[in-house]
Short mmCIF file of C-alpha atoms in Angstrom, two decimals:
data_model
loop_
_atom_site.label_atom_id
_atom_site.label_comp_id
_atom_site.label_asym_id
_atom_site.label_seq_id
_atom_site.Cartn_x
_atom_site.Cartn_y
_atom_site.Cartn_z
CA MET A 21 -9.29 20.99 65.02
CA ALA A 22 -11.08 18.39 62.88
CA GLN A 23 -13.30 19.73 60.15
CA GLU A 24 -16.94 18.67 60.43
CA THR A 25 -18.55 17.07 57.41
CA ASP A 26 -22.15 16.64 56.35
CA ALA A 27 -21.39 13.47 54.40
CA PRO A 28 -23.99 10.76 55.07
CA GLN A 29 -22.82 7.93 57.26
CA ALA A 30 -23.01 4.35 55.99
CA PRO A 31 -25.80 2.39 57.66
CA PRO A 32 -24.64 -0.15 60.20
CA THR A 33 -24.29 -3.70 58.99
CA ALA A 34 -27.40 -5.75 59.72
CA PRO A 35 -26.82 -8.48 62.29
CA THR A 36 -27.07 -12.08 61.21
CA ALA A 37 -30.04 -14.08 62.43
CA PRO A 38 -29.38 -16.72 65.11
CA ALA A 39 -29.74 -20.35 64.09
CA ARG A 40 -32.82 -20.80 66.28
CA ALA A 41 -34.63 -18.19 64.16
CA LEU A 42 -33.96 -20.11 60.92
CA LEU A 43 -34.42 -23.72 62.03
CA PRO A 44 -38.26 -23.62 62.09
CA PHE A 45 -38.32 -22.78 58.39
CA ILE A 46 -36.42 -25.89 57.27
CA LEU A 47 -39.23 -28.46 57.43
CA PRO A 48 -41.84 -26.28 55.64
CA ALA A 49 -39.27 -25.42 52.97
CA VAL A 50 -38.39 -29.08 52.43
CA VAL A 51 -42.04 -30.10 52.11
CA VAL A 52 -42.88 -27.26 49.74
CA GLY A 53 -39.79 -28.02 47.64
CA VAL A 54 -40.63 -31.69 47.20
CA VAL A 55 -44.34 -31.12 46.55
CA ALA A 56 -43.68 -28.32 44.05
CA SER A 57 -41.30 -30.54 42.11
CA LEU A 58 -43.80 -33.42 42.10
CA VAL A 59 -46.49 -31.12 40.71
CA TYR A 60 -44.14 -29.97 37.95
CA ILE A 61 -43.05 -33.53 37.15
CA GLY A 62 -46.63 -34.78 37.15
CA VAL A 63 -47.91 -32.13 34.77
CA SER A 64 -44.87 -32.40 32.48
CA THR A 65 -44.99 -36.21 32.34
CA ALA A 66 -48.70 -36.31 31.60
CA ALA A 67 -48.28 -33.66 28.89
CA GLU A 68 -45.37 -35.55 27.30
CA GLN A 69 -47.39 -38.77 27.20
CA LEU A 70 -50.32 -36.99 25.59
CA GLN A 71 -47.99 -35.23 23.14
CA HIS A 72 -46.52 -38.60 22.12
CA VAL A 73 -50.00 -39.88 21.27
CA LEU A 74 -51.24 -36.75 19.53
CA TRP A 75 -48.15 -36.30 17.40
CA GLY A 76 -47.29 -40.00 16.84
CA PRO A 77 -49.71 -42.95 16.80
CA LEU A 78 -52.80 -40.80 16.14
CA PRO A 79 -51.68 -39.19 12.85
CA ASP A 80 -50.06 -42.50 11.85
CA ALA A 81 -53.38 -44.28 12.33
CA LEU A 82 -55.16 -41.61 10.29
CA GLY A 83 -52.58 -41.83 7.51
CA VAL A 84 -51.51 -38.21 7.98
CA GLY A 85 -47.93 -37.06 8.29
CA ARG A 86 -46.97 -36.36 11.91
CA TYR A 87 -45.76 -32.86 11.17
CA SER A 88 -47.59 -32.24 7.92
CA VAL A 89 -49.12 -28.82 7.37
CA LEU A 90 -52.59 -30.33 7.64
CA TRP A 91 -51.88 -32.00 10.99
CA MET A 92 -50.26 -28.89 12.46
CA PHE A 93 -53.37 -26.87 11.58
CA VAL A 94 -55.67 -29.57 12.96
CA MET A 95 -53.77 -30.06 16.21
CA LEU A 96 -53.17 -26.40 17.05
CA THR A 97 -56.76 -25.45 16.25
CA ALA A 98 -58.04 -28.41 18.27
CA THR A 99 -55.76 -27.39 21.15
CA GLY A 100 -57.25 -23.90 21.02
CA LEU A 101 -60.75 -25.39 21.15
CA ALA A 102 -59.87 -27.70 24.06
CA VAL A 103 -58.17 -25.00 26.14
CA GLY A 104 -60.94 -22.55 25.26
CA LEU A 105 -63.52 -25.02 26.56
CA VAL A 106 -61.58 -25.36 29.83
CA VAL A 107 -61.30 -21.59 30.23
CA TRP A 108 -65.01 -21.19 29.46
CA LYS A 109 -66.59 -23.98 31.46
CA VAL A 110 -64.25 -25.22 34.21
CA PRO A 111 -64.71 -23.51 37.62
CA GLY A 112 -62.22 -20.69 38.06
CA HIS A 113 -61.76 -20.30 34.28
CA ALA A 114 -58.12 -21.52 34.51
CA GLY A 115 -57.01 -18.41 36.35
CA PRO A 116 -56.55 -14.78 35.29
CA ASP A 117 -55.46 -13.58 31.87
CA PRO A 118 -51.98 -15.16 31.41
CA ALA A 119 -50.72 -11.96 29.79
CA THR A 120 -50.90 -10.36 33.24
CA LEU A 121 -48.84 -13.03 35.02
CA GLY A 122 -45.09 -13.21 35.56
CA LEU A 123 -42.85 -15.40 37.72
CA ASN A 124 -44.25 -13.78 40.88
CA ALA A 125 -47.70 -15.36 40.75
CA PRO A 126 -50.66 -14.33 42.94
CA ALA A 127 -52.16 -16.82 45.38
CA LEU A 128 -55.08 -18.24 43.42
CA PRO A 129 -58.01 -19.87 45.25
CA PRO A 130 -58.09 -23.70 45.19
CA VAL A 131 -61.08 -23.84 42.85
CA VAL A 132 -58.97 -22.32 40.07
CA LEU A 133 -56.06 -24.76 40.25
CA PRO A 134 -57.52 -27.92 38.57
CA GLY A 135 -58.58 -25.94 35.51
CA LEU A 136 -55.20 -24.22 35.33
CA VAL A 137 -53.41 -27.58 35.48
CA LEU A 138 -55.66 -29.02 32.76
CA ALA A 139 -55.25 -26.00 30.48
CA THR A 140 -51.47 -26.10 30.94
CA GLY A 141 -51.20 -29.81 30.19
CA LEU A 142 -53.30 -29.50 27.03
CA MET A 143 -51.23 -26.52 25.89
CA LEU A 144 -47.91 -28.31 26.43
CA ALA A 145 -49.09 -31.38 24.52
CA GLY A 146 -50.80 -29.55 21.68
CA GLY A 147 -47.86 -27.51 20.39
CA PRO A 148 -48.29 -23.78 21.24
CA SER A 149 -45.00 -22.00 21.87
CA LEU A 150 -45.15 -21.51 25.62
CA GLY A 151 -43.39 -23.14 28.57
CA PRO A 152 -44.79 -24.47 31.85
CA GLU A 153 -43.14 -22.01 34.23
CA ASN A 154 -45.80 -19.34 34.90
CA PRO A 155 -48.82 -21.62 35.40
CA ILE A 156 -46.88 -24.21 37.42
CA ILE A 157 -45.58 -21.47 39.72
CA ALA A 158 -49.16 -20.18 40.09
CA VAL A 159 -50.45 -23.66 40.93
CA ASN A 160 -47.72 -24.28 43.49
CA VAL A 161 -48.19 -20.86 45.11
CA GLY A 162 -51.92 -21.47 45.41
CA LEU A 163 -51.38 -24.92 46.93
CA ALA A 164 -48.72 -23.70 49.34
CA VAL A 165 -50.78 -20.78 50.59
CA TRP A 166 -53.94 -22.86 50.98
CA LEU A 167 -52.33 -25.85 52.70
CA GLY A 168 -49.80 -23.81 54.67
CA ALA A 169 -52.48 -21.65 56.27
CA ARG A 170 -54.27 -24.78 57.47
CA LEU A 171 -51.36 -27.00 58.48
CA VAL A 172 -49.02 -24.34 59.91
CA PRO A 173 -51.33 -21.45 60.89
CA ARG A 174 -48.66 -19.71 62.98
CA ALA A 175 -46.28 -19.27 60.04
CA PRO A 176 -46.37 -15.82 58.36
CA GLY A 177 -48.59 -15.80 55.30
CA SER A 178 -45.87 -14.16 53.20
CA LEU A 179 -43.64 -17.24 53.67
CA TRP A 180 -45.58 -19.63 51.43
CA PRO A 181 -45.51 -17.75 48.09
CA VAL A 182 -41.76 -17.21 48.36
CA LEU A 183 -41.12 -20.88 49.18
CA ALA A 184 -43.38 -22.07 46.36
CA GLU A 185 -41.82 -19.76 43.77
CA SER A 186 -38.30 -20.77 44.79
CA ALA A 187 -39.16 -24.47 44.85
CA THR A 188 -40.76 -24.36 41.40
CA ILE A 189 -37.92 -22.40 39.82
CA GLY A 190 -35.42 -24.82 41.35
CA ALA A 191 -37.44 -27.73 39.95
CA LEU A 192 -37.74 -26.16 36.50
CA PHE A 193 -34.02 -25.46 36.12
CA GLY A 194 -32.75 -28.42 38.13
CA THR A 195 -30.67 -26.15 40.39
CA PRO A 196 -31.46 -23.90 43.37
CA VAL A 197 -29.10 -21.22 42.05
CA ALA A 198 -31.75 -19.97 39.64
CA ALA A 199 -34.25 -19.69 42.49
CA ALA A 200 -31.78 -17.81 44.69
CA LEU A 201 -31.04 -15.36 41.88
CA VAL A 202 -34.73 -14.67 41.21
CA ILE A 203 -35.56 -14.20 44.89
CA SER A 204 -32.52 -12.00 45.54
CA GLU A 205 -33.52 -9.80 42.60
CA ALA A 206 -37.06 -9.54 44.01
CA LEU A 207 -35.76 -8.74 47.50
CA ALA A 208 -33.68 -5.89 46.15
CA GLY A 209 -36.84 -3.86 45.60
CA ARG A 210 -38.42 -4.53 48.99
CA PRO A 211 -37.69 -3.53 52.58
CA MET A 212 -35.60 -6.33 54.06
CA ARG A 213 -34.75 -7.15 57.65
CA GLY A 214 -31.37 -8.68 58.40
CA ARG A 215 -28.77 -10.08 56.04
CA LEU A 216 -29.58 -11.15 52.49
CA TRP A 217 -28.42 -14.71 53.12
CA ASP A 218 -30.69 -15.02 56.15
CA ASN A 219 -33.62 -13.98 53.96
CA LEU A 220 -32.56 -16.49 51.30
CA PHE A 221 -32.14 -19.38 53.74
CA ALA A 222 -35.69 -20.77 53.53
CA PRO A 223 -36.21 -20.06 49.79
CA LEU A 224 -32.85 -21.63 48.98
CA THR A 225 -33.80 -24.71 51.01
CA ALA A 226 -37.07 -25.01 49.08
CA GLY A 227 -35.30 -24.46 45.76
CA ALA A 228 -32.65 -27.06 46.58
CA CYS A 229 -35.24 -29.67 47.55
CA GLY A 230 -37.26 -28.92 44.42
CA ALA A 231 -34.15 -29.21 42.25
CA VAL A 232 -32.92 -32.44 43.84
CA THR A 233 -36.37 -34.05 43.54
CA THR A 234 -36.51 -33.15 39.86
CA ILE A 235 -32.97 -34.40 39.24
CA LEU A 236 -33.69 -37.74 40.93
CA LEU A 237 -37.02 -38.37 39.20
CA PHE A 238 -36.99 -36.37 35.96
CA ARG A 239 -33.31 -35.85 35.04
CA PRO A 240 -33.53 -32.41 33.38
CA ALA A 241 -30.63 -31.32 31.17
CA PHE A 242 -29.98 -27.75 30.05
CA ASP A 243 -26.44 -28.27 28.75
CA LEU A 244 -26.78 -28.34 24.96
CA GLY A 245 -23.53 -30.23 24.46
CA LEU A 246 -21.97 -27.57 22.23
CA PRO A 247 -18.17 -27.62 21.85
CA PRO A 248 -16.70 -25.74 24.83
CA MET A 249 -15.29 -22.32 24.17
CA GLY A 250 -11.62 -21.76 24.91
CA HIS A 251 -9.94 -18.62 26.18
CA PRO A 252 -11.90 -15.63 24.81
CA ASN A 253 -10.16 -13.04 22.66
CA ALA A 254 -11.00 -9.54 21.46
CA LYS A 255 -13.01 -10.88 18.50
CA ASP A 256 -15.19 -12.91 20.86
CA VAL A 257 -15.90 -9.83 22.97
CA LEU A 258 -16.76 -7.83 19.86
CA ALA A 259 -19.10 -10.57 18.62
CA ALA A 260 -20.83 -10.73 22.01
CA LEU A 261 -21.29 -6.95 22.03
CA VAL A 262 -23.07 -7.23 18.68
CA ILE A 263 -25.17 -10.38 19.14
CA ALA A 264 -26.63 -9.73 22.60
CA PRO A 265 -27.97 -6.20 21.81
CA ALA A 266 -29.23 -7.38 18.40
CA SER A 267 -31.11 -10.22 20.09
CA ALA A 268 -32.49 -7.82 22.71
CA LEU A 269 -33.70 -5.47 19.96
CA LEU A 270 -35.57 -8.29 18.24
CA GLY A 271 -37.10 -9.29 21.57
CA MET A 272 -38.20 -5.70 22.20
CA CYS A 273 -40.03 -5.72 18.87
CA ALA A 274 -42.21 -8.53 20.24
CA VAL A 275 -42.57 -6.72 23.58
CA HIS A 276 -43.87 -3.56 21.89
CA ALA A 277 -46.24 -5.60 19.70
CA PHE A 278 -47.56 -7.57 22.69
CA PRO A 279 -50.30 -5.15 23.86
CA LEU A 280 -51.48 -4.62 20.28
CA VAL A 281 -51.78 -8.34 19.51
CA HIS A 282 -53.35 -8.96 22.92
CA ALA A 283 -55.95 -6.24 22.29
CA ALA A 284 -56.74 -7.70 18.85
CA PHE A 285 -57.54 -11.12 20.33
CA ARG A 286 -59.50 -9.54 23.20
CA ARG A 287 -61.87 -8.01 20.66
CA LEU A 288 -63.17 -11.54 20.05
CA ARG A 289 -64.37 -11.44 23.69
CA HIS A 290 -64.93 -15.19 24.18
CA PRO A 291 -62.34 -17.91 24.91
CA MET A 292 -64.01 -20.22 22.39
CA LEU A 293 -63.19 -17.62 19.74
CA MET A 294 -59.87 -16.22 20.98
CA LEU A 295 -58.06 -19.51 21.59
CA PRO A 296 -59.14 -21.34 18.39
CA ALA A 297 -58.26 -18.21 16.39
CA GLY A 298 -54.85 -18.24 18.06
CA GLY A 299 -54.53 -21.92 17.20
CA VAL A 300 -55.20 -21.21 13.53
CA VAL A 301 -52.53 -18.49 13.46
CA LEU A 302 -50.10 -20.82 15.26
CA GLY A 303 -50.84 -23.54 12.71
CA ALA A 304 -49.90 -21.13 9.91
CA LEU A 305 -46.71 -20.18 11.72
CA GLY A 306 -45.86 -23.85 12.28
CA ALA A 307 -46.34 -24.51 8.57
CA LEU A 308 -44.03 -21.59 7.82
CA GLY A 309 -41.29 -22.38 10.35
CA GLY A 310 -41.46 -26.17 10.51
CA HIS A 311 -42.10 -28.50 13.43
CA LEU A 312 -39.03 -27.31 15.35
CA THR A 313 -40.85 -24.04 16.02
CA LEU A 314 -43.65 -25.84 17.90
CA PHE A 315 -43.96 -26.69 21.61
CA LYS A 316 -42.13 -25.12 24.54
CA GLY A 317 -38.78 -25.40 22.76
CA LEU A 318 -36.28 -27.23 24.99
CA THR A 319 -36.25 -30.49 23.02
CA GLU A 320 -36.15 -28.50 19.82
CA VAL A 321 -33.25 -26.37 21.10
CA ALA A 322 -31.29 -29.56 21.71
CA GLU A 323 -32.01 -30.60 18.11
CA LEU A 324 -30.61 -27.30 16.81
CA ALA A 325 -27.52 -27.65 19.01
CA ARG A 326 -26.82 -31.17 17.74
CA HIS A 327 -26.50 -29.74 14.24
CA PRO A 328 -25.10 -26.20 14.60
CA ASP A 329 -24.05 -26.27 10.93
CA GLY A 330 -27.17 -28.07 9.72
CA TRP A 331 -29.02 -24.98 8.51
CA SER A 332 -28.08 -21.77 6.76
CA ALA A 333 -27.96 -18.40 8.49
CA GLY A 334 -31.23 -17.44 6.82
CA GLN A 335 -32.95 -20.64 7.94
CA PHE A 336 -31.84 -20.17 11.54
CA ALA A 337 -32.97 -16.54 11.45
CA GLY A 338 -36.29 -17.56 9.92
CA MET A 339 -36.93 -20.08 12.69
CA ALA A 340 -36.09 -17.44 15.29
CA VAL A 341 -38.55 -14.93 13.84
CA VAL A 342 -41.32 -17.52 13.45
CA LYS A 343 -40.82 -18.83 16.97
CA LEU A 344 -40.90 -15.31 18.41
CA ALA A 345 -44.11 -14.59 16.49
CA ALA A 346 -45.58 -17.87 17.78
CA LEU A 347 -44.62 -16.92 21.34
CA LEU A 348 -46.28 -13.53 20.86
CA VAL A 349 -49.52 -15.04 19.54
CA ALA A 350 -49.71 -17.86 22.10
CA ALA A 351 -49.12 -15.45 24.99
CA SER A 352 -51.72 -13.00 23.66
CA CYS A 353 -54.67 -15.22 22.76
CA GLY A 354 -55.08 -16.87 26.18
CA PHE A 355 -53.02 -20.06 26.24
CA ARG A 356 -51.75 -20.72 29.76
CA GLY A 357 -47.95 -20.80 29.71
CA GLY A 358 -44.67 -19.00 30.31
CA ARG A 359 -42.27 -17.22 27.98
CA ILE A 360 -38.80 -18.26 29.15
CA PHE A 361 -38.42 -21.61 27.38
CA PRO A 362 -39.56 -20.45 23.91
CA ALA A 363 -37.40 -17.33 24.31
CA VAL A 364 -34.42 -19.67 24.83
CA PHE A 365 -35.19 -21.27 21.45
CA VAL A 366 -35.35 -17.87 19.76
CA GLY A 367 -32.02 -16.79 21.25
CA THR A 368 -30.39 -20.10 20.34
CA ALA A 369 -31.54 -19.88 16.73
CA LEU A 370 -30.27 -16.30 16.49
CA GLY A 371 -26.89 -17.25 17.95
CA LEU A 372 -26.51 -20.14 15.52
CA SER A 373 -27.53 -17.82 12.69
CA ALA A 374 -24.64 -15.54 13.68
CA HIS A 375 -22.30 -18.56 13.68
CA ALA A 376 -23.52 -19.63 10.24
CA LEU A 377 -23.13 -16.10 8.90
CA VAL A 378 -19.68 -15.58 10.45
CA PRO A 379 -18.06 -18.98 11.10
CA ALA A 380 -15.43 -17.30 13.31
CA VAL A 381 -18.19 -16.77 15.90
CA HIS A 382 -18.00 -19.78 18.19
CA PRO A 383 -21.39 -21.56 18.35
CA ALA A 384 -21.34 -21.56 22.16
CA LEU A 385 -20.69 -17.82 22.19
CA GLY A 386 -23.43 -17.18 19.63
CA VAL A 387 -25.98 -19.26 21.54
CA ALA A 388 -25.15 -17.83 24.96
CA THR A 389 -25.23 -14.18 23.87
CA GLY A 390 -28.33 -14.68 21.72
CA VAL A 391 -30.19 -16.24 24.65
CA LEU A 392 -28.92 -13.56 27.02
CA GLY A 393 -30.23 -10.68 24.92
CA MET A 394 -33.58 -12.33 24.22
CA LEU A 395 -34.24 -13.22 27.86
CA LEU A 396 -33.31 -9.73 29.02
CA ALA A 397 -35.92 -8.31 26.65
CA ILE A 398 -38.66 -10.86 27.35
CA THR A 399 -38.26 -11.40 31.11
CA ARG A 400 -36.36 -8.32 32.36
CA GLN A 401 -34.68 -10.72 34.82
CA GLY A 402 -30.95 -9.94 34.67
CA TRP A 403 -29.63 -12.72 36.88
CA VAL A 404 -31.82 -15.41 35.36
CA SER A 405 -30.83 -14.31 31.86
CA LEU A 406 -27.11 -14.53 32.68
CA PHE A 407 -27.54 -17.83 34.50
CA THR A 408 -29.56 -19.49 31.74
CA ALA A 409 -27.20 -18.35 29.02
CA ALA A 410 -24.18 -19.68 30.92
CA VAL A 411 -25.80 -23.01 31.83
CA LEU A 412 -26.81 -23.79 28.25
CA VAL A 413 -23.23 -23.83 26.97
CA ALA A 414 -21.35 -24.98 30.10
CA SER A 415 -18.22 -22.98 29.22
CA PRO A 416 -16.78 -21.23 32.29
CA ALA A 417 -14.64 -18.97 30.09
CA ILE A 418 -17.75 -17.40 28.62
CA ILE A 419 -19.13 -15.92 31.86
CA ALA A 420 -16.97 -12.78 31.80
CA VAL A 421 -17.90 -12.15 28.16
CA LEU A 422 -21.59 -12.57 29.00
CA CYS A 423 -21.33 -10.01 31.80
CA ILE A 424 -19.82 -7.51 29.38
CA ALA A 425 -22.42 -8.25 26.68
CA SER A 426 -25.27 -7.83 29.17
CA LEU A 427 -24.41 -4.16 29.71
CA PRO A 428 -25.39 -2.69 26.32
CA ALA A 429 -28.31 -5.14 26.06
CA TRP A 430 -29.61 -3.99 29.44
CA LEU A 431 -29.36 -0.34 28.39
CA LEU A 432 -31.65 -1.15 25.48
CA VAL A 433 -34.36 -2.78 27.60
CA THR A 434 -34.33 -1.04 30.98
CA GLY A 435 -37.11 1.45 31.64
CA ARG A 436 -39.10 0.18 28.67
CA PRO A 437 -42.30 -1.91 28.64
CA GLN A 438 -42.14 -5.55 29.70
CA MET A 439 -43.83 -8.55 28.08
CA GLN A 440 -46.45 -8.45 30.81
CA LEU A 441 -49.63 -6.42 31.00
CA GLY A 442 -51.57 -4.89 33.83
CA GLU A 443 -55.19 -5.83 34.42
CA ASP A 444 -56.25 -2.86 32.27
CA GLY A 445 -54.18 -4.15 29.35
CA THR A 446 -51.44 -1.51 29.57
CA PRO A 447 -47.78 -2.62 29.53
CA ILE A 448 -45.90 -2.88 32.82
CA ARG A 449 -42.58 -1.06 32.93
#
């Protein structure tokens, strides 16, 4: 006689969706993907053109060094004044406090979007250490929700934010894989009907169209061109197990300081005080760390990677600390921007510092594990952190080492505050 058991039974496998249920989502996903990429390209191109003028012909005409201490103070303070004026006077005040926003942006009303675009473009051109990802996602989500409800009223309202987020992430990274990883991580915490791939079908379509549009028109490049890493050995694994947690610990220092610095700027109460004050502090940090610690950081990361032996370990470490401090200040005082791109610079500088300190550490390994640990601390996005670290060095052999290094780094950051605040100013866990 068979013995009965009270062991829980595995849930039945969810059925796959029929093709006719997925086909209606293709056209909306394609349109959202292309439009989201065009918004990103438009804002980035305009900001780059303005940056070229502000940090090139203008100081040359005034007889001031392009990256002199004086010009860094002038430009960053002026950027704080300009963005502060937008936040103060433009309808919608350029959206909510950026310290409260992550990659999953709320659907902002249309009146907010022009001011948010303007504040983002001025920030990108002026030199604060933030990237375009958070505000561009917010703009695209707002556009998608507003236009989607009017043009396709029968579509579920929850469709448009997911498509816009996926499309923008695909456009930012130049690949839909990043979008699929972010969305799959978000879906893991929500009730989900059907198979995972069925739920990813429309977001992946939007991300692919956003990525292809960006590749065709903007040609993004994340590969830093570092020498590829060969077959990893035990020393490489040991180095990864040291660098990634060390980078995560440094990132967590900024995370824990974030609510304190944010509260200090909020005591000034007015954007025309908070943002110029932040600009002054950023000018001092730029003077301390040099011009490579300005801006969102991708161009500057490429400069570091072209000369992995061009600075000492102390200089690399100094740039990492200054850039992290600049990220902390810029994200706290009210500049509209994201934290992923400057965090990549910080991780890269730390990894190259490890290589300079211990030449046996391969530069690709140092960069990948430094970026991995920093992104885990700053973003708390495991898949995106692994993906970004691997893409930067384009060494397939490093992926297994990164997976191992992510484990102790994740133990250091999980369950602890994130670099994002609630509306009441308290850290989100």
